[in-house]
Structures are given as structure tokens and as C-alpha cells.
Tab-separated table of C-alpha atoms in Angstrom:
chain	number	residue	atom	x	y	z
A	1	ALA	CA	-12.579	9.718	-4.107
A	2	GLN	CA	-15.500	9.026	-1.851
A	3	SER	CA	-15.471	10.103	1.789
A	4	VAL	CA	-17.810	10.222	4.770
A	5	THR	CA	-18.042	12.802	7.537
A	6	GLN	CA	-19.853	12.382	10.830
A	7	PRO	CA	-19.571	15.827	12.420
A	8	ASP	CA	-20.665	14.815	15.912
A	9	ILE	CA	-18.243	12.681	17.914
A	10	HIS	CA	-20.497	12.452	20.960
A	11	ILE	CA	-24.220	13.063	21.418
A	12	THR	CA	-26.172	12.862	24.659
A	13	VAL	CA	-29.958	12.677	24.730
A	14	SER	CA	-32.537	11.901	27.377
A	15	GLU	CA	-34.507	8.700	27.154
A	16	GLY	CA	-37.697	9.342	25.196
A	17	ALA	CA	-36.247	12.295	23.315
A	18	SER	CA	-35.816	12.362	19.562
A	19	LEU	CA	-32.482	11.715	17.928
A	20	GLU	CA	-30.757	12.804	14.741
A	21	LEU	CA	-27.242	11.714	13.816
A	22	ARG	CA	-25.619	13.509	10.932
A	23	CYS	CA	-23.758	11.989	8.012
A	24	ASN	CA	-22.366	13.787	4.985
A	25	TYR	CA	-20.697	12.095	2.064
A	26	SER	CA	-18.598	13.120	-0.870
A	27	TYR	CA	-19.078	11.287	-4.142
A	28	GLY	CA	-19.828	12.348	-7.696
A	29	ALA	CA	-22.857	10.147	-8.163
A	30	THR	CA	-25.358	8.523	-5.838
A	31	PRO	CA	-23.532	5.991	-3.692
A	32	TYR	CA	-24.832	3.139	-1.620
A	33	LEU	CA	-25.307	4.449	1.923
A	34	PHE	CA	-25.449	2.542	5.180
A	35	TRP	CA	-25.865	3.052	8.900
A	36	TYR	CA	-24.342	0.523	11.287
A	37	VAL	CA	-24.507	0.339	15.093
A	38	GLN	CA	-21.762	-1.038	17.313
A	39	SER	CA	-22.500	-1.953	20.906
A	40	PRO	CA	-19.583	-2.347	23.338
A	41	GLY	CA	-17.588	-5.502	22.678
A	42	GLN	CA	-19.657	-6.422	19.659
A	43	GLY	CA	-19.330	-6.231	15.929
A	44	LEU	CA	-21.224	-3.835	13.717
A	45	GLN	CA	-24.876	-4.469	12.944
A	46	LEU	CA	-26.652	-3.027	9.923
A	47	LEU	CA	-29.490	-0.633	10.802
A	48	LEU	CA	-30.534	0.374	7.291
A	49	LYS	CA	-29.288	1.024	3.780
A	50	TYR	CA	-30.126	3.191	0.777
A	51	PHE	CA	-29.526	2.232	-2.828
A	52	SER	CA	-32.129	4.139	-4.831
A	53	GLY	CA	-35.815	5.007	-4.900
A	54	ASP	CA	-37.655	6.346	-1.885
A	55	THR	CA	-35.335	8.718	-0.080
A	56	LEU	CA	-36.786	7.888	3.353
A	57	VAL	CA	-35.531	4.500	4.468
A	58	GLN	CA	-36.884	2.502	7.367
A	59	GLY	CA	-34.588	0.266	9.370
A	60	ILE	CA	-34.541	-1.969	12.383
A	61	LYS	CA	-35.081	-0.895	15.995
A	62	GLY	CA	-37.303	2.020	14.938
A	63	PHE	CA	-34.593	3.923	13.070
A	64	GLU	CA	-35.037	5.747	9.780
A	65	ALA	CA	-32.746	7.773	7.550
A	66	GLU	CA	-33.349	10.307	4.813
A	67	PHE	CA	-31.181	10.685	1.742
A	68	LYS	CA	-30.884	14.282	0.575
A	69	ARG	CA	-28.951	14.545	-2.665
A	70	SER	CA	-28.826	18.352	-2.613
A	71	GLN	CA	-27.133	18.289	0.785
A	72	SER	CA	-25.086	15.106	0.255
A	73	SER	CA	-26.482	13.895	3.536
A	74	PHE	CA	-27.915	10.700	4.959
A	75	ASN	CA	-29.001	11.538	8.500
A	76	LEU	CA	-30.233	8.899	10.911
A	77	ARG	CA	-33.295	9.594	13.062
A	78	LYS	CA	-35.335	8.008	15.783
A	79	PRO	CA	-38.444	9.640	17.275
A	80	SER	CA	-37.990	8.287	20.804
A	81	VAL	CA	-34.693	6.976	22.107
A	82	HIS	CA	-34.458	4.014	24.475
A	83	TRP	CA	-31.639	3.433	26.956
A	84	SER	CA	-30.621	0.368	24.949
A	85	ASP	CA	-29.805	2.602	21.970
A	86	ALA	CA	-26.637	3.785	23.693
A	87	ALA	CA	-23.873	2.664	21.317
A	88	GLU	CA	-21.625	3.935	18.565
A	89	TYR	CA	-23.137	4.630	15.174
A	90	PHE	CA	-21.269	4.530	11.897
A	91	CYS	CA	-22.282	5.851	8.520
A	92	ALA	CA	-20.706	4.154	5.506
A	93	VAL	CA	-20.622	4.811	1.778
A	94	VAL	CA	-19.868	2.556	-1.161
A	95	GLY	CA	-19.072	4.338	-4.400
A	96	GLY	CA	-17.187	3.696	-7.572
A	97	THR	CA	-14.314	1.882	-5.904
A	98	TYR	CA	-16.784	-0.658	-4.494
A	99	LYS	CA	-15.044	-0.276	-1.164
A	100	TYR	CA	-16.855	0.497	2.074
A	101	ILE	CA	-15.709	3.805	3.557
A	102	PHE	CA	-16.787	4.296	7.159
A	103	GLY	CA	-17.127	7.549	9.028
A	104	THR	CA	-15.400	8.093	12.356
A	105	GLY	CA	-18.556	7.321	14.280
A	106	THR	CA	-20.883	9.082	16.718
A	107	ARG	CA	-21.067	7.815	20.265
A	108	LEU	CA	-24.576	8.078	21.689
A	109	LYS	CA	-25.179	8.393	25.399
A	110	VAL	CA	-28.723	8.096	26.746
A	111	LEU	CA	-29.676	9.683	30.049
A	112	ALA	CA	-32.322	7.998	32.168
B	1	GLU	CA	-27.789	-19.142	11.212
B	2	ALA	CA	-24.383	-18.889	12.860
B	3	GLY	CA	-22.678	-15.530	12.626
B	4	VAL	CA	-19.119	-14.604	11.779
B	5	ALA	CA	-16.725	-16.182	14.258
B	6	GLN	CA	-13.393	-14.692	15.253
B	7	SER	CA	-10.660	-15.773	17.604
B	8	PRO	CA	-9.037	-14.881	19.814
B	9	ARG	CA	-11.193	-12.122	21.270
B	10	TYR	CA	-8.275	-10.447	22.994
B	11	LYS	CA	-4.537	-10.574	22.479
B	12	ILE	CA	-1.688	-8.768	24.212
B	13	ILE	CA	1.797	-8.963	22.728
B	14	GLU	CA	5.085	-7.107	22.871
B	15	LYS	CA	6.259	-5.075	19.913
B	16	ARG	CA	8.224	-7.019	17.331
B	17	GLN	CA	6.328	-10.203	18.185
B	18	SER	CA	4.024	-11.876	15.704
B	19	VAL	CA	0.304	-12.546	16.023
B	20	ALA	CA	-2.403	-14.250	14.002
B	21	PHE	CA	-6.158	-13.811	13.936
B	22	TRP	CA	-8.671	-16.293	12.625
B	23	CYS	CA	-12.056	-15.733	11.001
B	24	ASN	CA	-14.811	-18.135	9.996
B	25	PRO	CA	-17.400	-16.346	7.849
B	26	ILE	CA	-21.057	-17.198	7.498
B	27	SER	CA	-21.497	-20.359	5.474
B	28	GLY	CA	-21.977	-19.677	1.785
B	29	HIS	CA	-20.705	-16.113	1.870
B	30	ALA	CA	-18.411	-15.445	-1.055
B	31	THR	CA	-16.774	-12.280	0.153
B	32	LEU	CA	-14.668	-11.837	3.277
B	33	TYR	CA	-13.244	-8.610	4.635
B	34	TRP	CA	-10.671	-7.707	7.270
B	35	TYR	CA	-10.928	-4.277	8.856
B	36	GLN	CA	-8.719	-2.434	11.311
B	37	GLN	CA	-10.546	-0.208	13.799
B	38	ILE	CA	-8.284	2.082	15.800
B	39	LEU	CA	-9.793	3.604	18.925
B	40	GLY	CA	-11.906	6.619	18.033
B	41	GLN	CA	-11.983	5.841	14.327
B	42	GLY	CA	-14.219	3.982	11.940
B	43	PRO	CA	-13.247	0.616	10.499
B	44	LYS	CA	-10.661	0.751	7.726
B	45	LEU	CA	-10.619	-1.983	5.100
B	46	LEU	CA	-7.354	-3.903	5.064
B	47	ILE	CA	-8.133	-6.657	2.608
B	48	GLN	CA	-11.090	-8.093	0.733
B	49	PHE	CA	-11.344	-11.644	-0.609
B	50	GLN	CA	-13.861	-12.991	-3.065
B	51	ASN	CA	-13.837	-16.736	-2.618
B	52	ASN	CA	-10.092	-17.359	-2.219
B	53	GLY	CA	-8.866	-14.516	-4.430
B	54	VAL	CA	-7.797	-11.067	-3.276
B	55	VAL	CA	-10.017	-8.269	-4.611
B	56	ASP	CA	-8.501	-5.325	-2.760
B	57	ASP	CA	-5.472	-5.098	-0.504
B	58	SER	CA	-4.498	-1.538	-1.260
B	59	GLN	CA	-4.531	-0.504	2.403
B	60	LEU	CA	-2.776	-3.572	3.786
B	61	PRO	CA	0.756	-2.782	5.083
B	62	LYS	CA	2.306	-5.623	3.176
B	63	ASP	CA	5.704	-5.327	4.805
B	64	ARG	CA	4.238	-6.673	8.033
B	65	PHE	CA	0.664	-7.805	7.411
B	66	SER	CA	-0.395	-10.866	5.469
B	67	ALA	CA	-3.699	-12.628	4.981
B	68	GLU	CA	-4.939	-15.745	3.320
B	69	ARG	CA	-8.248	-17.416	2.710
B	70	LEU	CA	-7.629	-21.043	2.023
B	71	LYS	CA	-10.317	-22.946	0.129
B	72	GLY	CA	-12.448	-19.818	0.075
B	73	VAL	CA	-13.761	-20.303	3.604
B	74	ASP	CA	-11.744	-19.511	6.753
B	75	SER	CA	-9.228	-16.721	6.769
B	76	THR	CA	-6.157	-15.816	8.785
B	77	LEU	CA	-4.654	-12.357	9.218
B	78	LYS	CA	-1.066	-12.190	10.468
B	79	ILE	CA	1.102	-9.362	11.722
B	80	GLN	CA	4.857	-9.883	11.827
B	81	PRO	CA	6.496	-7.988	13.445
B	82	ALA	CA	3.932	-5.978	15.376
B	83	LYS	CA	4.345	-2.270	16.092
B	84	LEU	CA	2.758	-0.161	18.787
B	85	GLU	CA	0.501	1.512	16.217
B	86	ASP	CA	-1.039	-1.860	15.345
B	87	SER	CA	-3.025	-1.737	18.595
B	88	ALA	CA	-6.618	-1.848	17.392
B	89	VAL	CA	-9.673	-4.023	17.011
B	90	TYR	CA	-9.481	-6.285	13.971
B	91	LEU	CA	-12.896	-6.971	12.523
B	92	CYS	CA	-13.799	-9.694	10.096
B	93	ALA	CA	-16.931	-9.406	7.976
B	94	SER	CA	-18.545	-11.437	5.238
B	95	SER	CA	-21.188	-10.890	2.591
B	96	PHE	CA	-23.120	-13.259	0.352
B	97	LEU	CA	-22.480	-11.450	-2.898
B	98	ALA	CA	-19.409	-9.771	-4.306
B	99	GLY	CA	-18.280	-6.694	-2.463
B	100	GLY	CA	-19.473	-3.389	-3.823
B	101	THR	CA	-22.895	-4.619	-4.773
B	102	GLY	CA	-24.236	-3.003	-1.660
B	103	ASP	CA	-24.841	-6.387	-0.132
B	104	GLU	CA	-25.015	-6.310	3.653
B	105	GLN	CA	-21.812	-7.111	5.462
B	106	PHE	CA	-22.093	-9.226	8.599
B	107	PHE	CA	-19.446	-8.496	11.203
B	108	GLY	CA	-17.795	-10.683	13.775
B	109	PRO	CA	-17.158	-9.485	17.352
B	110	GLY	CA	-13.568	-8.537	16.573
B	111	THR	CA	-10.186	-9.232	18.101
B	112	ARG	CA	-8.792	-6.520	20.351
B	113	LEU	CA	-5.010	-6.379	19.949
B	114	THR	CA	-2.805	-4.526	22.390
B	115	VAL	CA	0.860	-4.108	21.486
B	116	LEU	CA	3.108	-3.152	24.417
């Protein structure tokens, strides 16, 4: 069965610093992979997705993610964080069951 | 383009009472999802509709939860009777294509349920 692990529950970075949020998945083949962001009181918004092809995926708001098959990872990165990026970030995987499995989320705090 | 609409946004009830949530997906979207998001956890799929048929309800507690999607558009999720552990945010999402194709899901703002 597919599963997703986000090892970091909370991350705090200073504004302007770089960011990397970790996501590891478990699935026998290459799944569909997603990163969503959830701001307080709002629904989830898609940042980016990976299906196949180029393993470096560009998304909205300056985010990118890299798929590494050997590490079963799909980490989210941003070179310079803005205060408005403070939110909760969810990694999700869709595998053979065609069901979205979400990780437990990483809450990002940005220091001014 | 209007997004996914949900109501109410907040609901407080006593245990053993019943409650219903409503969702209006994006026009033309075939697939509709209901998720339960407990504080500190990621969303968990409760039920997935394609048009007005159920595709997956394997994680829906059917002894107390029910959902319907009449005419393949709006959907209602009901809990009867509610338990304390049902306190969560209930998210509705929709996608244009059939679920599992990797098609983007668009989420509503959610309904925050508190069971006392």
C-alpha cells in the first residue's frame, strides 16, 4: 500500500532564507506526487505535481520540487522564503489505488 | 471561475446530535471528494463520487456517516449521531477528470466541526 511521510512537523526559517521540506513515499512504482499548501482557514491549494519526465518540477509562488526515485523522495524547495509563505504544507501521493494519500503536513513559520 | 463552495463554515454540536455539510463543486467537474482533516493530521479521504456514483467509500464510517451526490452536482455529507472524535475540518474537493488520473483537486474552505 502506498504511504507518505513528512518527517518535519514544524520548520522555522528567517525571511529570505532558503527552504526545503521533506517528503518520502512508499510505493512499488512511480506514483503521481503532489505538494499542496494550506493557509489558515482556507482549503488546500496545489503548488506543483509530478507525473513523469523531468524530475525537477516548477510550481507556483517560486516553489520547486525534485523527484528522486532512488531515495523515494519528493522534497519541496524555495530559494528565498517570504513572510506570506507561512502556512502548512502537505505532500500527497496517488498510486495504484487511485486514491490520494496525504502526509501529516509540515507547518512553516517565517521569522521577520 | 467560482471555486468549491462549502457551508456552513463552522458548526458546534453536542455528541449524539446530527449534522449535515453541503458542497457545491466547480461547474463541470465530474469527481467530488469528501475528506476529514483532524487537527495535526493530513486530510483523509472519506468518500469519492464520480458524477453521482460512489467510486470509493472504504474509509467512510458507514454506521454514522452518509453522503450523497444528487444529479451529479451538489453533495451532502451527514453524521448521525456525532461522536467526540468526529471533531475535525471536513473538506470538499472536486476535479475535472476521474479521480486517480492525477488531475488537480480543487478544495473548498472546509467546515470546522466541534462536537462537545
